[in-house]
XYZ file of C-alpha atoms in Angstrom:
491
model
C 74.145 122.834 104.385
C 74.591 122.971 100.622
C 78.139 122.238 99.550
C 78.765 125.571 97.816
C 78.089 127.374 101.111
C 79.814 124.873 103.390
C 82.981 126.867 104.088
C 81.605 130.381 103.699
C 81.929 133.057 106.386
C 79.349 135.860 106.256
C 79.699 139.159 108.118
C 76.574 140.580 109.785
C 76.350 143.385 107.206
C 76.605 140.845 104.386
C 73.856 138.772 106.022
C 71.634 141.859 106.127
C 72.250 142.391 102.407
C 71.473 138.700 101.762
C 68.161 138.988 103.625
C 67.254 142.107 101.646
C 68.193 140.513 98.334
C 66.125 137.446 99.202
C 63.088 139.627 99.916
C 63.597 141.547 96.670
C 63.710 138.249 94.778
C 60.196 137.449 95.949
C 60.910 135.232 98.955
C 58.599 136.164 101.823
C 60.766 137.377 104.683
C 58.429 135.920 107.317
C 58.900 132.495 105.736
C 62.632 132.835 106.407
C 61.944 133.889 110.007
C 59.621 130.938 110.484
C 62.233 128.565 109.062
C 64.853 130.024 111.393
C 62.666 129.762 114.467
C 61.626 126.197 113.691
C 65.294 125.295 113.194
C 65.871 126.492 116.765
C 62.902 124.406 117.912
C 64.339 121.317 116.234
C 67.797 121.901 117.721
C 66.368 122.419 121.218
C 64.336 119.216 121.099
C 67.233 117.233 119.632
C 69.840 118.424 122.106
C 67.605 118.525 125.206
C 64.754 116.003 124.867
C 64.508 115.728 128.675
C 64.252 119.457 129.392
C 61.596 120.236 132.002
C 61.045 123.760 130.706
C 62.351 126.013 127.940
C 62.938 129.656 128.830
C 62.823 131.701 125.617
C 64.400 135.159 125.918
C 63.171 137.426 123.115
C 64.872 140.666 122.146
C 63.545 143.816 120.481
C 64.407 142.887 116.873
C 64.242 140.071 114.366
C 66.300 137.794 116.621
C 63.444 138.110 119.092
C 61.050 137.200 116.281
C 63.003 133.974 115.766
C 62.554 133.351 119.488
C 58.771 133.750 119.373
C 58.566 131.298 116.456
C 60.735 128.848 118.406
C 58.484 129.243 121.452
C 55.415 128.437 119.356
C 57.114 125.369 117.888
C 58.193 124.092 121.287
C 54.723 124.609 122.783
C 53.114 122.779 119.840
C 55.467 119.863 120.487
C 54.137 119.610 124.038
C 57.032 121.246 125.847
C 56.608 123.574 128.808
C 57.605 127.049 127.580
C 58.040 130.396 129.337
C 58.742 133.547 127.321
C 60.576 136.589 128.648
C 61.092 139.787 126.702
C 63.536 142.659 126.658
C 61.669 145.916 126.181
C 58.034 146.423 125.201
C 56.847 143.653 122.854
C 54.133 145.991 121.562
C 56.903 148.089 119.988
C 58.011 145.256 117.698
C 57.619 145.874 113.990
C 57.364 143.865 110.782
C 58.044 140.147 110.893
C 59.019 140.232 114.564
C 55.629 141.767 115.458
C 53.860 139.076 113.437
C 55.830 136.352 115.192
C 54.952 137.876 118.558
C 51.256 137.921 117.647
C 51.329 134.184 116.951
C 52.546 133.401 120.460
C 49.400 133.011 122.570
C 51.056 132.363 125.911
C 52.065 134.901 128.559
C 55.090 137.139 128.164
C 57.013 138.381 131.202
C 59.736 140.979 131.539
C 63.343 139.805 131.322
C 64.006 140.919 134.887
C 61.263 138.572 136.162
C 63.109 135.354 135.264
C 63.028 132.665 137.930
C 65.415 129.828 137.180
C 64.650 126.197 138.040
C 66.535 122.949 137.830
C 65.798 121.313 134.482
C 65.436 124.610 132.608
C 66.989 125.146 129.191
C 67.491 128.763 128.106
C 66.983 129.843 124.494
C 68.805 133.124 123.943
C 67.071 135.147 121.212
C 67.979 138.598 122.501
C 70.404 140.109 119.968
C 72.061 137.674 117.556
C 75.007 138.433 115.287
C 74.206 142.068 114.537
C 75.213 143.418 117.947
C 77.892 146.122 117.630
C 77.617 147.958 120.954
C 77.916 147.070 124.620
C 74.836 145.499 126.139
C 72.982 147.585 128.698
C 73.024 146.987 132.418
C 69.519 145.508 132.480
C 70.797 142.746 130.183
C 74.124 142.138 131.913
C 72.447 140.983 135.146
C 70.313 138.175 133.641
C 73.214 137.047 131.442
C 75.469 136.753 134.482
C 72.753 135.026 136.532
C 72.090 132.424 133.862
C 75.796 131.805 133.242
C 76.366 131.360 136.976
C 73.437 128.928 137.238
C 75.066 126.395 134.931
C 71.817 125.931 133.001
C 72.346 125.061 129.331
C 71.880 127.872 126.833
C 70.998 127.568 123.152
C 71.944 130.767 121.324
C 69.978 131.932 118.297
C 72.457 133.067 115.622
C 75.171 134.028 118.143
C 75.329 134.215 121.951
C 73.957 137.605 122.915
C 76.773 139.952 123.838
C 79.153 138.677 121.143
C 79.948 141.039 118.272
C 79.306 139.009 115.125
C 81.949 140.876 113.151
C 84.832 140.735 115.628
C 84.027 137.970 118.108
C 84.533 140.423 120.978
C 82.409 140.406 124.134
C 80.384 143.610 124.327
C 80.027 144.033 128.091
C 78.755 140.535 128.899
C 77.798 137.472 126.870
C 76.078 134.155 127.295
C 78.242 131.050 127.435
C 76.148 128.835 125.161
C 76.116 125.043 125.099
C 74.900 125.158 121.476
C 74.499 127.879 118.869
C 72.100 127.782 115.930
C 72.905 130.049 112.991
C 71.547 130.365 109.477
C 72.971 129.861 105.967
C 76.627 130.323 107.004
C 78.746 131.020 110.106
C 79.722 134.568 111.017
C 83.251 135.689 111.965
C 82.161 135.924 115.591
C 81.569 132.178 115.668
C 85.243 131.419 114.993
C 87.190 134.438 116.265
C 88.108 134.495 119.942
C 86.677 134.995 122.463
C 83.351 134.409 120.676
C 84.499 130.997 119.511
C 84.899 129.807 123.110
C 81.339 130.911 124.026
C 79.383 129.355 121.149
C 79.539 125.711 122.176
C 78.723 123.397 119.289
C 77.570 125.183 116.141
C 74.616 124.122 113.982
C 74.229 125.864 110.613
C 70.723 125.613 109.122
C 69.629 126.293 105.553
C 66.489 128.430 105.896
C 65.717 128.574 102.189
C 67.788 131.393 100.675
C 69.136 130.265 97.281
C 72.928 129.887 97.163
C 73.164 132.278 94.201
C 71.820 135.082 96.427
C 74.139 134.225 99.305
C 77.205 134.003 97.066
C 76.342 137.238 95.243
C 76.424 139.218 98.491
C 79.194 137.309 100.266
C 82.692 138.695 100.556
C 86.057 136.894 100.337
C 85.976 135.276 103.800
C 86.078 131.504 104.197
C 86.788 128.843 106.781
C 90.125 127.217 106.067
C 89.697 123.835 104.411
C 91.181 121.791 101.545
C 88.790 123.513 99.134
C 90.951 126.648 99.477
C 93.954 124.975 97.841
C 92.085 122.449 95.702
C 94.100 121.609 92.602
C 97.473 122.600 94.058
C 98.360 119.483 96.038
C 97.855 116.744 93.497
C 99.350 113.280 93.362
C 102.940 112.794 92.247
C 103.467 111.870 88.609
C 105.518 108.718 87.926
C 108.240 110.874 86.337
C 108.615 113.137 89.375
C 112.098 113.546 90.826
C 113.399 115.435 93.828
C 114.049 118.732 92.048
C 110.514 118.767 90.648
C 109.238 118.412 94.209
C 111.101 121.582 95.097
C 114.249 122.627 96.952
C 113.641 124.328 100.286
C 116.336 126.337 102.080
C 116.121 127.077 105.810
C 118.558 129.581 107.336
C 120.114 128.627 110.648
C 121.103 130.860 113.511
C 124.402 130.807 115.355
C 125.775 127.914 117.429
C 123.497 128.455 120.404
C 120.294 128.678 118.307
C 120.319 126.000 115.621
C 117.451 123.773 116.742
C 114.646 125.922 115.336
C 116.093 125.799 111.819
C 116.483 122.031 112.010
C 112.868 121.645 113.103
C 111.689 123.793 110.175
C 113.916 121.913 107.736
C 112.824 118.482 108.918
C 109.173 119.558 108.784
C 109.677 120.829 105.256
C 111.090 117.474 104.177
C 108.209 115.609 105.836
C 105.698 117.980 104.226
C 106.837 117.082 100.723
C 109.816 119.156 99.619
C 112.109 117.079 97.402
C 115.303 118.517 98.859
C 115.950 120.599 101.962
C 119.137 122.452 102.818
C 120.015 124.202 106.045
C 122.082 127.278 105.184
C 124.378 128.048 108.073
C 127.282 130.225 109.056
C 130.663 128.604 109.584
C 130.420 128.625 113.376
C 127.274 126.461 113.368
C 128.183 124.319 110.370
C 129.518 121.381 112.351
C 126.632 121.384 114.821
C 124.024 121.291 112.064
C 125.917 118.723 109.996
C 126.189 116.363 112.949
C 122.441 116.527 113.615
C 121.074 116.146 110.075
C 120.956 113.222 107.684
C 118.446 113.557 104.833
C 118.589 117.338 105.165
C 121.685 118.835 103.530
C 123.907 121.589 104.917
C 125.521 124.468 103.040
C 127.781 127.188 104.383
C 126.430 130.698 103.816
C 128.332 133.159 105.954
C 127.087 136.509 104.727
C 125.285 138.453 102.043
C 128.041 137.891 99.471
C 127.774 134.103 99.878
C 124.007 134.318 99.636
C 124.063 136.418 96.455
C 126.383 133.931 94.790
C 124.307 130.955 95.890
C 121.067 132.518 94.634
C 122.343 132.162 91.071
C 121.183 128.552 91.382
C 117.551 128.964 90.317
C 116.738 125.457 91.478
C 116.523 126.856 95.002
C 112.735 127.029 95.185
C 111.855 128.632 98.499
C 113.374 129.912 101.721
C 112.558 130.081 105.417
C 114.218 132.889 107.356
C 113.741 133.661 111.015
C 113.521 130.621 113.316
C 116.423 131.055 115.744
C 118.241 133.244 113.227
C 118.822 136.277 115.430
C 117.479 139.816 115.202
C 119.449 142.426 113.318
C 121.041 143.671 110.104
C 122.019 140.243 108.788
C 118.410 139.094 108.909
C 117.315 142.265 107.107
C 120.007 141.917 104.438
C 119.076 138.304 103.752
C 115.346 139.009 103.624
C 115.749 141.965 101.280
C 117.879 139.839 98.976
C 115.011 137.342 98.772
C 112.084 139.667 98.066
C 111.886 138.451 94.479
C 111.779 134.792 95.547
C 109.408 132.581 97.595
C 110.124 133.312 101.258
C 108.621 132.496 104.648
C 109.583 135.302 107.027
C 109.119 134.140 110.596
C 110.093 134.954 114.182
C 113.425 136.875 114.300
C 113.073 137.705 110.604
C 109.876 139.638 111.346
C 111.195 141.353 114.468
C 114.321 142.507 112.589
C 112.131 144.895 110.593
C 110.417 146.520 113.565
C 112.122 149.846 112.811
C 112.548 149.197 109.074
C 109.136 147.976 107.990
C 108.747 150.440 105.111
C 112.018 149.251 103.591
C 110.722 145.674 103.597
C 107.304 146.559 102.203
C 108.820 148.643 99.398
C 111.214 145.837 98.491
C 108.322 143.394 98.342
C 106.352 145.721 96.086
C 109.337 146.012 93.743
C 110.474 142.398 93.894
C 107.124 140.782 93.248
C 108.080 137.593 95.069
C 105.888 135.257 97.069
C 106.303 136.148 100.730
C 104.473 134.623 103.680
C 104.880 136.297 107.069
C 103.852 134.318 110.138
C 103.554 136.675 113.132
C 102.051 135.788 116.474
C 100.301 138.557 118.432
C 103.477 140.214 119.727
C 105.322 140.069 116.399
C 102.278 141.445 114.604
C 102.203 144.410 116.974
C 105.905 145.060 116.408
C 105.604 145.059 112.620
C 102.148 146.656 112.308
C 101.758 148.827 115.438
C 99.058 151.126 114.060
C 96.936 148.270 112.744
C 97.364 146.255 115.945
C 96.334 149.269 118.008
C 93.092 149.875 116.106
C 90.514 148.380 118.444
C 87.700 148.855 115.920
C 89.148 146.191 113.610
C 88.520 142.475 113.890
C 91.425 140.052 113.711
C 90.392 139.271 110.133
C 90.371 142.948 109.204
C 93.741 143.529 110.848
C 95.258 140.643 108.892
C 93.710 141.879 105.627
C 94.974 145.408 106.182
C 98.471 144.157 107.065
C 98.567 142.008 103.929
C 97.602 144.957 101.728
C 100.153 147.239 103.378
C 103.037 144.762 103.266
C 102.340 143.064 99.891
C 102.715 139.714 101.659
C 100.448 136.912 102.759
C 99.922 137.212 106.512
C 99.497 134.206 108.786
C 98.246 135.919 111.944
C 98.815 133.085 114.376
C 96.833 132.063 117.426
C 94.076 129.659 118.388
C 92.006 131.444 115.735
C 94.756 131.823 113.096
C 93.792 134.077 110.181
C 95.470 133.824 106.770
C 95.065 136.909 104.568
C 96.249 137.820 101.072
C 96.972 141.301 99.673
C 93.968 140.947 97.343
C 91.553 140.716 100.297
C 91.026 136.978 100.489
C 91.065 135.630 104.029
C 90.404 132.361 105.815
C 89.996 131.538 109.493
C 91.464 128.250 110.675
C 89.433 126.163 113.112
C 91.122 122.759 113.269
C 94.060 123.514 115.579
C 93.992 121.952 119.073
C 95.109 123.979 122.074
C 98.103 121.724 122.699
C 99.820 123.076 119.574
C 100.925 125.917 121.847
C 104.325 124.357 122.549
C 107.960 125.212 121.862
C 108.959 124.682 118.239
C 105.427 124.359 116.906
C 105.755 127.601 114.922
C 109.056 126.429 113.419
C 107.272 123.325 112.128
C 104.566 125.505 110.570
C 107.198 127.652 108.840
C 108.823 124.531 107.397
C 105.548 123.138 106.071
C 104.768 126.493 104.447
C 108.219 126.604 102.876
C 107.739 123.106 101.449
C 104.500 124.176 99.789
C 106.163 127.229 98.261
C 109.034 125.068 97.006
C 106.492 122.875 95.229
C 105.149 125.887 93.341
C 102.016 126.664 95.320
C 100.962 130.344 95.399
C 101.652 132.016 98.714
C 98.066 132.235 99.957
C 97.227 128.631 99.136
C 100.598 127.458 100.486
C 99.999 129.204 103.806
C 96.373 128.071 104.162
C 97.304 124.453 103.436
C 100.228 124.599 105.869
C 98.107 125.935 108.716
C 95.482 123.258 108.089
C 98.009 120.404 107.909
C 99.707 121.753 111.034
C 96.389 121.700 112.903
C 95.548 118.214 111.652
C 98.965 116.977 112.761
C 98.389 118.472 116.195
C 95.129 116.579 116.572
C 96.807 113.376 115.449
C 99.808 113.813 117.770
C 97.622 114.355 120.840
C 97.950 116.347 124.048
C 101.504 115.317 124.841
C 102.927 116.391 121.505
C 106.318 117.981 121.045
C 107.538 119.694 117.901
C 109.488 116.561 117.024
C 106.490 114.235 117.337
C 104.363 116.738 115.406
C 106.635 116.397 112.373
C 106.124 112.644 112.306
C 102.345 112.897 111.843
C 102.021 115.666 109.228
C 99.142 114.322 107.102
C 99.254 113.967 103.311
C 98.146 116.961 101.277
C 94.355 116.778 101.099
């Protein structure tokens, strides 16, 4: 895949526009279909050279056309091929009809499939454009094939997965491999679609990058290209204040550990100085547990207002173990003109006061990153969370616009969205990051990036990526403490 398209995400509607623009530019559309089908042929032969038979399931649209081309390619290579169709193949139109006409072998109805040991299934029924539940006559063969354990290669996307949202529309193939074209779709990386795609191959079928980029939206896969230029090497003259001063607010005596995790992560992630701001009751506990991280007593809003006169305080993390209530709201509102990571209890504190927070952010113009998991997102954005028509990406984008903050919508398929519509989906986080304190570490890394002067969107995207990379490095038995020790350098 060409480098300029490497991290692109294309929605199904954008892919349709790309195909149309390619045709209008003079590229023969059947050439693109042939290239797609032969890419499937190549993938099938590479992944399953010992297959005894390929079962090619062809749908009623262009995805089915890709399947017929793949069937021809496999037969020409000497493979045993059986083709099954959904609907009347005589009703196919355009390129799909032409592809069907080039297949000279028999075609049987989808309900006539007989499965054998050694079969490999090529799913060319629907692809990424599916936006409705599959019908009952499709559910049965999908469930039969899934239950058989036979390997499935999906063309574009496993049939039954909505390419825009990643949702299962009634039933879906569990593919061993998926072959898609030009760029991944959201459904490849959003759950549950992500878990049903198997390994993903992205093939260039000959559409010029200028056409793809002209029709593509602001979606990307999260990678170091997103924050390129913001995480450079340290200059010889750098000192600790130039590397940024991060402040993490601690909760009361019984809930200080989360703040210490965030603070220690922030120091490891590159902040020059880190201070835990704590009430008097927890001052001794925090001081006895910290060494390189400093401690400062901040009892209430008056102390905070006075302390904020020091403009060297670069960024703030509020929420981990802090406690839910008015104090959290007062502190957050006082920081809406600064760089702030609002996490955990800080988010929940605004469940009934969200409009006050959003208005303060609009006025203050600061750099805020909010890091909700599913439950916290629903508490702060109940209407958006309850809109089942939206994908996770679209929910994050809408929440970012409404709140005037960068949203890190956490999960195995974390989405980072900016108020201006930019969004990235993260795909490097291992499942074992789901452990106590992991989110506190992420908040600290994000705060360190803000302290160093990174814009909120880039700071959040880089933090999520480094967090995922650290999780892979730490391994299955990681704890939040061991995670901090393997945060990788800024890429």
